[in-house]
Coordinates of C-alpha atoms in Angstrom, one line a residue:
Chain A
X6 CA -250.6 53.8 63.1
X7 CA -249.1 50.1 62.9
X8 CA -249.2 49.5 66.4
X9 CA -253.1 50.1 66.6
X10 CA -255.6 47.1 67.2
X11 CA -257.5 45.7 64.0
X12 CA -260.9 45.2 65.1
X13 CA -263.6 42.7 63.5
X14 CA -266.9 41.5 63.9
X15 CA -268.4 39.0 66.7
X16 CA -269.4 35.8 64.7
X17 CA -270.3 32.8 66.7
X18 CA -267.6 29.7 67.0
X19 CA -267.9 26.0 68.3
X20 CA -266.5 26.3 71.6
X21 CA -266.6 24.2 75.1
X22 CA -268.0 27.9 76.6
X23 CA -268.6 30.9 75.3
X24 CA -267.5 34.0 77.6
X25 CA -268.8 38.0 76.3
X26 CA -267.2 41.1 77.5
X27 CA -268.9 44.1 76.5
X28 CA -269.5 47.9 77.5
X29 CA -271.7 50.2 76.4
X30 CA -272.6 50.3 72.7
X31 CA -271.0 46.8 72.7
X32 CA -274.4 44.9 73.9
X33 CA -275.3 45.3 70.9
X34 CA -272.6 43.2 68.9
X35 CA -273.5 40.7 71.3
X36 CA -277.2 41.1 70.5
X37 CA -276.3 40.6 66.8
X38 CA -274.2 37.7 66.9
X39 CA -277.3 35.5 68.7
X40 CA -279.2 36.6 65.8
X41 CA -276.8 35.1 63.1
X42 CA -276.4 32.2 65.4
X43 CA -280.2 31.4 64.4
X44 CA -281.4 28.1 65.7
X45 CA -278.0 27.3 67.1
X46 CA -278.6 30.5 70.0
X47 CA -280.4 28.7 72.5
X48 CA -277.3 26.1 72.7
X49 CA -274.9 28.9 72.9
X50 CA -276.6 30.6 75.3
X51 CA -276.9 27.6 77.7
X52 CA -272.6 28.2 77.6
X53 CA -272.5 31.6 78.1
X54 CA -271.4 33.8 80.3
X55 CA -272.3 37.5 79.6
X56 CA -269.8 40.1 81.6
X57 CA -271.2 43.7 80.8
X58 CA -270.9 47.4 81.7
X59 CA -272.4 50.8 80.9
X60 CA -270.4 52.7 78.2
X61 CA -268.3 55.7 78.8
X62 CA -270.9 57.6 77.3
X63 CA -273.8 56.1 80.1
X64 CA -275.0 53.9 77.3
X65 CA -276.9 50.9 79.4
X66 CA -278.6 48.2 77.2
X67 CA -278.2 46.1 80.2
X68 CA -281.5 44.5 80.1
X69 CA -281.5 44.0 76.6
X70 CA -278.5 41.5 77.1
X71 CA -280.1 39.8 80.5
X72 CA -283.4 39.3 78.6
X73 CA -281.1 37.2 76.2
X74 CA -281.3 34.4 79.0
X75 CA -277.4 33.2 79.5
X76 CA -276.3 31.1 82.0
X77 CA -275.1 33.5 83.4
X78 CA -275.5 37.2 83.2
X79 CA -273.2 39.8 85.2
X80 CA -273.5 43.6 85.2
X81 CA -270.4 45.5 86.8
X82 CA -270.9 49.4 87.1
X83 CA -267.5 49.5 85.7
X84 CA -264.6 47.2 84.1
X85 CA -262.1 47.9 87.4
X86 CA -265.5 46.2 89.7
X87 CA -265.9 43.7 86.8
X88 CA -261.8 42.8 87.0
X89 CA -261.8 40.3 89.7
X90 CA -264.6 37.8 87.9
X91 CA -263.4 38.5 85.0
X92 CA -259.6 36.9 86.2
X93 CA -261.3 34.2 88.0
X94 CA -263.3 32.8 85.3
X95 CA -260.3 32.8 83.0
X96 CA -258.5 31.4 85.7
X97 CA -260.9 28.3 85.3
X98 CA -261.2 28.4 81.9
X99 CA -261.4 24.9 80.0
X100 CA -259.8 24.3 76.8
X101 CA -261.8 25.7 73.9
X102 CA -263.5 28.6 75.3
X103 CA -264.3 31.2 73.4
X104 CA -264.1 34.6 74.1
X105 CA -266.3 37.6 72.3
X106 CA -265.2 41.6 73.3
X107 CA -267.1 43.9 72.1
X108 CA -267.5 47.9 72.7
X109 CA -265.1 50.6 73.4
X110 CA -261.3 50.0 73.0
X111 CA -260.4 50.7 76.4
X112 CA -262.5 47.9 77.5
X113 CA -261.3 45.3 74.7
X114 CA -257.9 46.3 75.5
X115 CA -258.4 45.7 78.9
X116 CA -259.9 42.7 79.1
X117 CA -257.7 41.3 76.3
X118 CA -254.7 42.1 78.5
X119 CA -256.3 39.8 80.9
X120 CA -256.5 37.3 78.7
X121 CA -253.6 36.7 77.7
X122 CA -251.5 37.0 81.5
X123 CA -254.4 33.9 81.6
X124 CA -252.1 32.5 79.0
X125 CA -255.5 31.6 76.4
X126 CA -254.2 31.4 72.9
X127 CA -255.1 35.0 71.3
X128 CA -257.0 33.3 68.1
X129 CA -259.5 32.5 70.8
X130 CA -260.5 36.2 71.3
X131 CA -262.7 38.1 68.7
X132 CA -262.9 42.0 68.9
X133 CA -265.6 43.9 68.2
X134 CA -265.5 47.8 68.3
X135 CA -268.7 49.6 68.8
X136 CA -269.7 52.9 70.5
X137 CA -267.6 55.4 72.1
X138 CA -263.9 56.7 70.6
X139 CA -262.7 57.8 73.7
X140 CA -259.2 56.6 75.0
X141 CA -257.6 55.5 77.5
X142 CA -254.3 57.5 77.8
X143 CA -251.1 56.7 79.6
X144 CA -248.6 59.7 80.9
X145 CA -245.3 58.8 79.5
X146 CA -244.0 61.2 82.3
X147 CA -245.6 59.9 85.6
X148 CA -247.2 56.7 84.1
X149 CA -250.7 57.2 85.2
X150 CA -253.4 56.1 83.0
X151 CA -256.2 58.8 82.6
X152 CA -259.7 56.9 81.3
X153 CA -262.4 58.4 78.8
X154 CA -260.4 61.3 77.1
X155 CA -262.4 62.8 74.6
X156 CA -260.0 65.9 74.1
X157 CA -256.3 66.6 72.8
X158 CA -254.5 67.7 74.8
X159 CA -255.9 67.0 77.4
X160 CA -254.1 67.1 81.1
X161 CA -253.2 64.2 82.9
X162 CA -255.5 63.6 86.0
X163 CA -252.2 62.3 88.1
X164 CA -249.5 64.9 87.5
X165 CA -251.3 67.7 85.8
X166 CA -249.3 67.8 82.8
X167 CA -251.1 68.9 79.5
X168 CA -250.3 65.8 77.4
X169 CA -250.7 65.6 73.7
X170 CA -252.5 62.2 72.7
X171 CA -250.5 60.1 70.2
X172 CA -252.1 56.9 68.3
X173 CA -249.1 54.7 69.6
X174 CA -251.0 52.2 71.5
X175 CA -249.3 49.7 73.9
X176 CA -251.8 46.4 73.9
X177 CA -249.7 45.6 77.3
X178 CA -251.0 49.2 79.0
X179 CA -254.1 49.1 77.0
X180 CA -253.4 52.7 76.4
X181 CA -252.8 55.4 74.2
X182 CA -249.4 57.1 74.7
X183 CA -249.7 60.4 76.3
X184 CA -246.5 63.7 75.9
X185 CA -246.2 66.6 77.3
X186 CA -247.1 69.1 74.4
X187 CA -245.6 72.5 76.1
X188 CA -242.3 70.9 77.6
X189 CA -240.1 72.8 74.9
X190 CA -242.4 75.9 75.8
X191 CA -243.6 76.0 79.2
X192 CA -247.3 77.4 79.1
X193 CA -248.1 77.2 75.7
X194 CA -250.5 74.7 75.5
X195 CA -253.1 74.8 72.6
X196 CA -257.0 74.7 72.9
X197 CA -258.4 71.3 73.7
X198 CA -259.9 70.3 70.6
X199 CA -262.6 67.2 71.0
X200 CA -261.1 64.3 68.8
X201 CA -262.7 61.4 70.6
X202 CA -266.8 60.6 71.3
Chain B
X10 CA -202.0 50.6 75.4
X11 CA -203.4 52.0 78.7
X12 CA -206.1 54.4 78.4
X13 CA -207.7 57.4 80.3
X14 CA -211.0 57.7 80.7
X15 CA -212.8 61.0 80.6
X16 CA -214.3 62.2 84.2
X17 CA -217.3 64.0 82.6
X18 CA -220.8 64.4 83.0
X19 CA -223.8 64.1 80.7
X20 CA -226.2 66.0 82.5
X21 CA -226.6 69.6 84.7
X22 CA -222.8 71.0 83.9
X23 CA -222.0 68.8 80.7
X24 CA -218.8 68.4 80.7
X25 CA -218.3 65.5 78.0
X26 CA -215.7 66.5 75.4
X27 CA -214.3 64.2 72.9
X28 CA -210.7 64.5 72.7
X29 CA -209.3 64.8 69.1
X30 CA -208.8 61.1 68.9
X31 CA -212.4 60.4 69.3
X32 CA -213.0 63.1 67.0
X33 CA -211.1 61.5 64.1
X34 CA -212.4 58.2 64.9
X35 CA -216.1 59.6 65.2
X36 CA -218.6 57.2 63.3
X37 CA -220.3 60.3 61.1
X38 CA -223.5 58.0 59.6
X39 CA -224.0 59.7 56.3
X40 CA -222.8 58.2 53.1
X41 CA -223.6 60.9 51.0
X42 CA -224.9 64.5 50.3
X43 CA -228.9 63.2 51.4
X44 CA -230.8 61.4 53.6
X45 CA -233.9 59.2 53.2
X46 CA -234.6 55.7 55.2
X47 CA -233.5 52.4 54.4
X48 CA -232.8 49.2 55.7
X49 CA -228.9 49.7 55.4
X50 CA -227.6 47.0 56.8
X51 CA -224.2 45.4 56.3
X52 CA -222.2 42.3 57.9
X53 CA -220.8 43.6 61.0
X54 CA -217.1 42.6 60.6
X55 CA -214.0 43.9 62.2
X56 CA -213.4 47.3 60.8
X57 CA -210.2 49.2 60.2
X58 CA -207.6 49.4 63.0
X59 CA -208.9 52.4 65.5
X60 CA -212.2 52.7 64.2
X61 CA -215.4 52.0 66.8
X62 CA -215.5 48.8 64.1
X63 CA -212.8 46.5 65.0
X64 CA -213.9 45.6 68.0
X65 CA -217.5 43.5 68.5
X66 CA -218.4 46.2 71.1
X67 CA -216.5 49.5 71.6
X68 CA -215.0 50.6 74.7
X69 CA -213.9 54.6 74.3
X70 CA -212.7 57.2 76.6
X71 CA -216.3 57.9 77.6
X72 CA -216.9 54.3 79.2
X73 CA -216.8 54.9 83.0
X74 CA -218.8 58.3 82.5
X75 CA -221.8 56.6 80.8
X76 CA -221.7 53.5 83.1
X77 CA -222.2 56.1 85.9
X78 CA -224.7 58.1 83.9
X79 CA -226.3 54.9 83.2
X80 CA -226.3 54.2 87.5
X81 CA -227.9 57.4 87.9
X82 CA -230.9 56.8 85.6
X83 CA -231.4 53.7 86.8
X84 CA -231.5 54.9 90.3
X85 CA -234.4 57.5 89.3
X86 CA -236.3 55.7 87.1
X87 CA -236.0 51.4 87.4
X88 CA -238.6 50.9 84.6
X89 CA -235.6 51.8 82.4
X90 CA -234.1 48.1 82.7
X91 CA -237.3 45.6 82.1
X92 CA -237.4 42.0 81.1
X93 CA -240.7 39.7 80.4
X94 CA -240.2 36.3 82.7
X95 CA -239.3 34.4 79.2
X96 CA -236.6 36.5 78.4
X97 CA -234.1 35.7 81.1
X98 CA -231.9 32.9 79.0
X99 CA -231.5 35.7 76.2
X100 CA -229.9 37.5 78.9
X101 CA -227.6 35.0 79.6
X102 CA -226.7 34.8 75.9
X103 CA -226.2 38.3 75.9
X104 CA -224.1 38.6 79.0
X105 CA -222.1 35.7 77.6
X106 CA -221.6 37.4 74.0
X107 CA -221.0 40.5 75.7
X108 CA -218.1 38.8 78.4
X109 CA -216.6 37.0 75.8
X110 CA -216.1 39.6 73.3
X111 CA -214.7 42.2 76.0
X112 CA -212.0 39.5 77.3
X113 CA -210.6 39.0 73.4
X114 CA -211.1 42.7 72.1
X115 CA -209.6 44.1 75.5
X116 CA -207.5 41.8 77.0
X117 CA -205.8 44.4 79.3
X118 CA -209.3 45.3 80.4
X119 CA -211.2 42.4 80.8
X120 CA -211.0 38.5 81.6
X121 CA -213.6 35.4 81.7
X122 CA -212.2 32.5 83.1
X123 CA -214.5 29.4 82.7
X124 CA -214.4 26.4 84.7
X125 CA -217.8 24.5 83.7
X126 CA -220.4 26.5 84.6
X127 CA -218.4 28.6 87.2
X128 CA -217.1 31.8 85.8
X129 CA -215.1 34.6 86.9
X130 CA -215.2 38.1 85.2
X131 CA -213.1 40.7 86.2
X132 CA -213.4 44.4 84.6
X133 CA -210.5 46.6 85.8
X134 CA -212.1 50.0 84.5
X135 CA -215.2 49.9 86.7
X136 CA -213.6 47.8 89.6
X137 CA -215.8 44.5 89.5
X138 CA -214.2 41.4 90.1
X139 CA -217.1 38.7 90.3
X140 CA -217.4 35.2 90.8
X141 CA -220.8 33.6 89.6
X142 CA -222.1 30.4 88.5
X143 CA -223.9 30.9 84.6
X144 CA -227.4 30.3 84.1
X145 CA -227.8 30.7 87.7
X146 CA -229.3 34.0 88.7
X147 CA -228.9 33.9 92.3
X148 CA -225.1 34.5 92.3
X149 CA -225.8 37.8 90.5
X150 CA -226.6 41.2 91.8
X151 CA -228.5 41.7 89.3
X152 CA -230.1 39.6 86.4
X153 CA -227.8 38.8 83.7
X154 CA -229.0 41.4 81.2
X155 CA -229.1 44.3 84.0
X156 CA -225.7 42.9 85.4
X157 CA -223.8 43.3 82.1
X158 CA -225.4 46.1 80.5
X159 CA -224.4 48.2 83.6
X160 CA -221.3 47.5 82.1
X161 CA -221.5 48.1 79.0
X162 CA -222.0 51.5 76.5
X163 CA -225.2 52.1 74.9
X164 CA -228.9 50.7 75.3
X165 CA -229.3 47.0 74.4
X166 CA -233.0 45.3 73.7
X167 CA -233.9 41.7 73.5
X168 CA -236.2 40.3 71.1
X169 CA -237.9 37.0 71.1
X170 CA -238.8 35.5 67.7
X171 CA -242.0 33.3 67.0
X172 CA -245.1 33.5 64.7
X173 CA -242.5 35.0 62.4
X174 CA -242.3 38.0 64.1
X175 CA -239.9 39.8 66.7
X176 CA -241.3 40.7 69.9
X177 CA -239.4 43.4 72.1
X178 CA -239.3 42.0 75.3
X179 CA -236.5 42.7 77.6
X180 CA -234.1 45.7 77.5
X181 CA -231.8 48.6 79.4
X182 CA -232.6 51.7 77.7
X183 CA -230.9 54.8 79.0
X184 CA -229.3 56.5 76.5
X185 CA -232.4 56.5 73.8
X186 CA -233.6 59.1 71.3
X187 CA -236.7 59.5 72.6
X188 CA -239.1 56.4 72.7
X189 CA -239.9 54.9 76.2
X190 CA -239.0 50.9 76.8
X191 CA -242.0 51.1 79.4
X192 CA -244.4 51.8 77.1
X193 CA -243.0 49.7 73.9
X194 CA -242.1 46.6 76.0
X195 CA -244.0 44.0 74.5
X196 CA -244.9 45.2 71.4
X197 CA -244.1 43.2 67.9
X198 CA -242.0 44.6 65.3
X199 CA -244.0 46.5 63.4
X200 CA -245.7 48.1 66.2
X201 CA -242.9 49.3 68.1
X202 CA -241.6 51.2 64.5
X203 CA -245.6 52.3 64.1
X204 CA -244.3 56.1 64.7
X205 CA -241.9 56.4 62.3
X206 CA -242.8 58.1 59.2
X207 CA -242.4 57.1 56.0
X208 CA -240.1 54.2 56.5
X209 CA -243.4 52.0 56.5
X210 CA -244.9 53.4 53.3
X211 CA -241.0 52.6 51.7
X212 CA -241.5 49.0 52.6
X213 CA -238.2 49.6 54.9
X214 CA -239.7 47.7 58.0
X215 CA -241.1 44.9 56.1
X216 CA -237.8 44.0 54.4
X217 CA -236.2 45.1 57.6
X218 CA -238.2 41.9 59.7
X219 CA -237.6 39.8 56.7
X220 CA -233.9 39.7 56.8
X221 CA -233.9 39.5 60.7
X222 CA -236.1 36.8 60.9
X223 CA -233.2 34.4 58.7
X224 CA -230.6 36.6 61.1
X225 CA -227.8 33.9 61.4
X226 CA -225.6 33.5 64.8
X227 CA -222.3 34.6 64.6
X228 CA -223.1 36.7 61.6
X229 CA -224.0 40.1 63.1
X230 CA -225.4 42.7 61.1
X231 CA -225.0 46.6 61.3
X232 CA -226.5 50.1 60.4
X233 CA -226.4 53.2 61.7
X234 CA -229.2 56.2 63.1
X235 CA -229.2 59.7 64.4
X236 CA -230.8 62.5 65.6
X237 CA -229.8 66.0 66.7
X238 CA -229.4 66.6 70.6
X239 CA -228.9 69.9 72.3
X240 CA -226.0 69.2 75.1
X241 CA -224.3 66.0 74.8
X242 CA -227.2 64.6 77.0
X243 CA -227.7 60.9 77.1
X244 CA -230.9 60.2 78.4
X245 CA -233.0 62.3 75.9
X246 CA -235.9 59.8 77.5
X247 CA -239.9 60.4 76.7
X248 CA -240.3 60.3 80.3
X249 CA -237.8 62.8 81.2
X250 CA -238.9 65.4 78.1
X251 CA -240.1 67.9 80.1
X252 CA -236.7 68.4 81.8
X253 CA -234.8 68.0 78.5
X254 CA -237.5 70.1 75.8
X255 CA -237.0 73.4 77.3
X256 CA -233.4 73.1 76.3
X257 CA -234.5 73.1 72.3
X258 CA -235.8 76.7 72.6
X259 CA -232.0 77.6 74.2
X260 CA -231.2 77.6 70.7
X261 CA -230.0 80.5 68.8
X262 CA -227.7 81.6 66.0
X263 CA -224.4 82.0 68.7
X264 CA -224.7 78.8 70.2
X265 CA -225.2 76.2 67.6
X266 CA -221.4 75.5 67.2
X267 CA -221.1 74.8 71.1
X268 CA -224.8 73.3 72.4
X269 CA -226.0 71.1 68.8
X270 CA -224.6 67.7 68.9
X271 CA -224.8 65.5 66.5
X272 CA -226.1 62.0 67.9
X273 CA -225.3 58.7 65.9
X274 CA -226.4 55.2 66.7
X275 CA -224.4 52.7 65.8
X276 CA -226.9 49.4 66.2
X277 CA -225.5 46.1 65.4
X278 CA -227.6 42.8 65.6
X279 CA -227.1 39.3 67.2
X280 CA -228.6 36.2 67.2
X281 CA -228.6 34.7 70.4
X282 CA -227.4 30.6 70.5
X283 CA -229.5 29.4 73.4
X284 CA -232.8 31.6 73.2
X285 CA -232.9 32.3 69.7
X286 CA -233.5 35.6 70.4
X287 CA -231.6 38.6 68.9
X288 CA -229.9 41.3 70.6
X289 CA -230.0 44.6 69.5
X290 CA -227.6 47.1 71.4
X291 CA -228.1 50.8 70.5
X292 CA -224.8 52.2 71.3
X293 CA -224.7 56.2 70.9
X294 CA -221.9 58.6 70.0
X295 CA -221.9 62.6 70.3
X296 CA -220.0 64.9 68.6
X297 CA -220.7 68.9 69.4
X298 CA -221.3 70.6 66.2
X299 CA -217.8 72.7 66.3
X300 CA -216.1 69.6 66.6
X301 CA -217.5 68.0 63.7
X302 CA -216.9 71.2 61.2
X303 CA -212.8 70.1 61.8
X304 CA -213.7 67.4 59.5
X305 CA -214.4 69.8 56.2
X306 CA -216.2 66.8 54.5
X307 CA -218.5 66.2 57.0
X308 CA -219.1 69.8 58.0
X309 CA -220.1 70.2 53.8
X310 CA -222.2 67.3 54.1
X311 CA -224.1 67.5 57.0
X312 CA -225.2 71.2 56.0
X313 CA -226.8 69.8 52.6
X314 CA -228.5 66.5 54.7
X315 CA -230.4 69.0 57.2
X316 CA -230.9 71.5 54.8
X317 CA -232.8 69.3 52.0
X318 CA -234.5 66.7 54.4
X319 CA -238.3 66.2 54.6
X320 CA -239.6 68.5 57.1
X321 CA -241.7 65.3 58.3
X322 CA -238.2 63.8 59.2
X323 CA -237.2 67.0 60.9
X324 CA -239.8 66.8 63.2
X325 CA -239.9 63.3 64.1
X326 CA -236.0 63.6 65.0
X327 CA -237.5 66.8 66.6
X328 CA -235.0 69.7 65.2
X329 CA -237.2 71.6 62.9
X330 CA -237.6 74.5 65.2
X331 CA -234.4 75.1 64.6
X332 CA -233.5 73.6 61.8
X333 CA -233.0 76.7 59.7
X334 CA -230.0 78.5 62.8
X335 CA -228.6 75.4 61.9
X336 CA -228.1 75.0 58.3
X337 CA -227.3 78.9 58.4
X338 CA -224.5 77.9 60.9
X339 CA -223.6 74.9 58.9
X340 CA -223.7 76.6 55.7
X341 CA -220.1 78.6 56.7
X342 CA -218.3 75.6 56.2
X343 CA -220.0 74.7 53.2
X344 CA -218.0 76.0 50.1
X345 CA -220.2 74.1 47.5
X346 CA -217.3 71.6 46.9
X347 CA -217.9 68.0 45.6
X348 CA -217.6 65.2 48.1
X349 CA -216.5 61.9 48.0
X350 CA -218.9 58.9 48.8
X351 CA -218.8 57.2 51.8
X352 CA -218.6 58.4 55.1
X353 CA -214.5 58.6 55.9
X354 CA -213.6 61.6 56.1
X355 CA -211.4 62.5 53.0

């Protein structure tokens, strides 16, 4: 589906600061890319800024990424308690920061939105998708976003409908598009079949 | 050269009804026997006298209707009418384009009187009679785009065009086949089209951008699209679909003639002077399935398009449940004789 995110690989870049957004399985990308970085890490890290979170999955490699020794390390229990730093930092954000997201889509997608209302230029950002598949779905009906679906259908924790999960994905929402699947016959809504870990 | 228009509804008792002069005038989409995707575009120039071609935008029996339709979705749902901060001087180039081609295709109608910057629009059908000063949004109701596509038949989108690509970002959709402005705003070209199958794997959206991109202003461009609709229902939104999908299983053998419509989109493109942008206004015509079989070419020819297209198709235009009481309905008023090409009726 076209209007689905490309995702690459975390590689380090000359930059004025060097902010990471990561949950989950994502630590890890961050982990990698201060290895490549060789003798150049400890200079990155004395302009970083590490923003992290467990996974959807309760994958926590926290204290792998703190251990790295960033100027500054935050740990948010989710990305809604990690929202307000995250604004406020790109808020103040100097020309030529980089940014680095790395783990589940919802988060990248999230975070990237934020971005961009920053107004940062969008080659700034690198994307790196690691971990959990599960989506974040948006009800076309009531427009509630449901977070961490790991079934289709699945039924939409606002209004209740059972909602079929499409791969149209709205980089403004950060969300997958979500339709009612038994609106043309009321009832008939198939098994939920798990499509996303 | 007064005319009527229709008191009808689109929704609970559906009462639209085209009235044999719409019928004859109906814009039936297909150019011949099949149907298959393409870019199909063509300059859009006055077409012959009567038809919904010879004016830039066409104003038919059903105007006042949809305009109040139009109110009534808007009052349920706002999200339906969205524009991105940038995209308020395209709106101003569309109300202009808009204003200007309804004072010199409808004269009786409409009139813009300009003095400078301050303008006065009067449209007799709805009632409005409103001084403003352009480019100025405060003298408005509304803003520019929402003001004059309250006004005017058939969805409209704006796009914005940079790092060669086009970027829907504004528009007033009410009377769409299914796809949700709310969720699409924002998207670039290729995303927005992302569910539409096959047209990608044919190239069709790639050459489709390409032309637009070199899209010159005052050379609009046109093509057509349709779907199947069961009761001339206009807002066939994603949002609303669990109102509207029950209707689909309504369907049966006895009813096709009077409850399948046959929903056509007439889409022209604009460039806009100002903003660069280009306006794309979606402008929908039904015809009820009995109506259509008075024309015998088109009741031939629409039997063998439904019959023989891709079942993929069919369900993205979402009629394959009942896609086969249809072409069995349709297939009364097909004798087997040749037709000609082209789409007038013969």
């Amino acid at each position: 589906m076209r209007s689905r995110p490309v995702y690459g690989e975390l590689t380090p870049r000359p930059g004025s600061g060097h902010l990471f957004v990561a949950d989950g399985e994502g630590a890890e990308a961050i982990l990698d890319l201060f290895q490549k970085a060789g003798a150049q890490a400890s200079s990155l890290l004395e302009k970083s800024h590490i923003i992290y979170m467990p996974g959807p999955n309760g994958t926590d490699f926290g204290a792998r990424l703190e251990a790295l020794g960033a100027a500054q390390y935050h740990r948010s229990p989710s990305f809604a308690s990690a929202q307000s730093r995250l604004k406020k930092v790109l808020a103040d954000a100097h020309m030529g920061l980089q940014i680095y997201l790395a783990g589940t889509e919802g988060l990248m997608g999230q975070a990237q939105r934020d971005v961009i209302e920053a107004g940062l230029p969008h080659e700034a950002v690198q994307t790196e998708h690691r971990g959990s598949t599960v989506r974040r779905v948006q009800c076309v009906h009531c427009k509630g976003i449901t977070e961490n679906v790991r079934t289709d259908p699945i039924k939409c924790s606002h209004c209740g409908l059972h909602l079929f999960v499409r791969d149209h994905y709205s980089r403004r929402l950060a969300a997958f598009q979500g339709v009612n699947i038994d609106a043309e016959d009321p009832g008939q809504v198939p098994a939920a079949v798990e499509r996303f870990k | 050269m007064g005319m009527e228009f229709n008191k009808e509804t689109f929704r609970k008792d559906f009462t639209f009804k085209n009235s044999a002069k719409a019928i004859k005038r109906f814009p039936f989409p297909f150019y011949e026997d099949s149907y298959m995707y393409s870019v199909n575009m063509e300059p859009h120039v006055p077409g012959p006298k009567g038809s919904v071609f010879e004016p830039m935008f066409d104003v038919d029996e059903h105007y006042v209707a949809e305009m109040q339709d139009r109110a009534m979705v808007l009052a349920e749902d706002p999200l339906r009418c969205q524009s991105l901060p940038h995209m308020t001087l395209a709106g101003w180039d569309l109300l202009e384009l808009i204003m200007e081609s309804k004072a010199r295709d409808y004269p009786e109608w409409f009139e813009l009187h300009k003095d400078g910057h301050n303008w006065h629009w009067i449209n007799r059908p709805l009632g409005i009679d409103q001084k403003f000063t352009f480019l100025d949004e405060s003298t408005l109701p509304y803003g520019p785009m929402e003001y004059i596509t309250r006004q005017s038949q058939g969805d409209f989108t704006l796009q914005d065009q940079r790092d060669d690509n086009l970027w829907i970002e504004a528009g007033m959709v009410t009377t769409q086949a299914d796809w949700s402005l709310d969720f699409d705003i924002g998207m670039s070209f290729h995303e927005w089209h992302a569910p539409v199958p096959r047209a990608h794997e044919l190239g069709v959206f790639d050459r489709a951008l390409k032309f637009l991109l070199k899209l010159q202003h005052g050379a609009p461009v046109r093509r057509f699209n349709w779907t199947l609709t069961v009761d001339p229902l206009l807002d066939t939104s994603p949002e609303n679909y669990p109102k509207w999908g029950p209707m689909r299983a309504d369907i049966s053998p006895e009813n096709v003639g009077e409850r399948m419509y046959l929903r056509v989109e007439l889409q022209t493109l604009h460039r806009l002077p100002r903003s660069n942008a280009i306006a794309f206004p979606i402008r929908c015509y039904l015809i009820r399935f009995d109506d259509l079989v008075t024309v015998p070419k088109w009741g031939r020819r629409l039997h063998r398009v439904l019959r023989d297209i891709p079942e993929d198709l069919a369900t993205y235009k979402g009629f394959l449940r009942n896609r086969d009481s249809l072409v069995k309905w349709l297939s009364q008023y097909d004798d087997g004789a040749p037709t000609s090409t082209g789409w007038m009726a013969d």
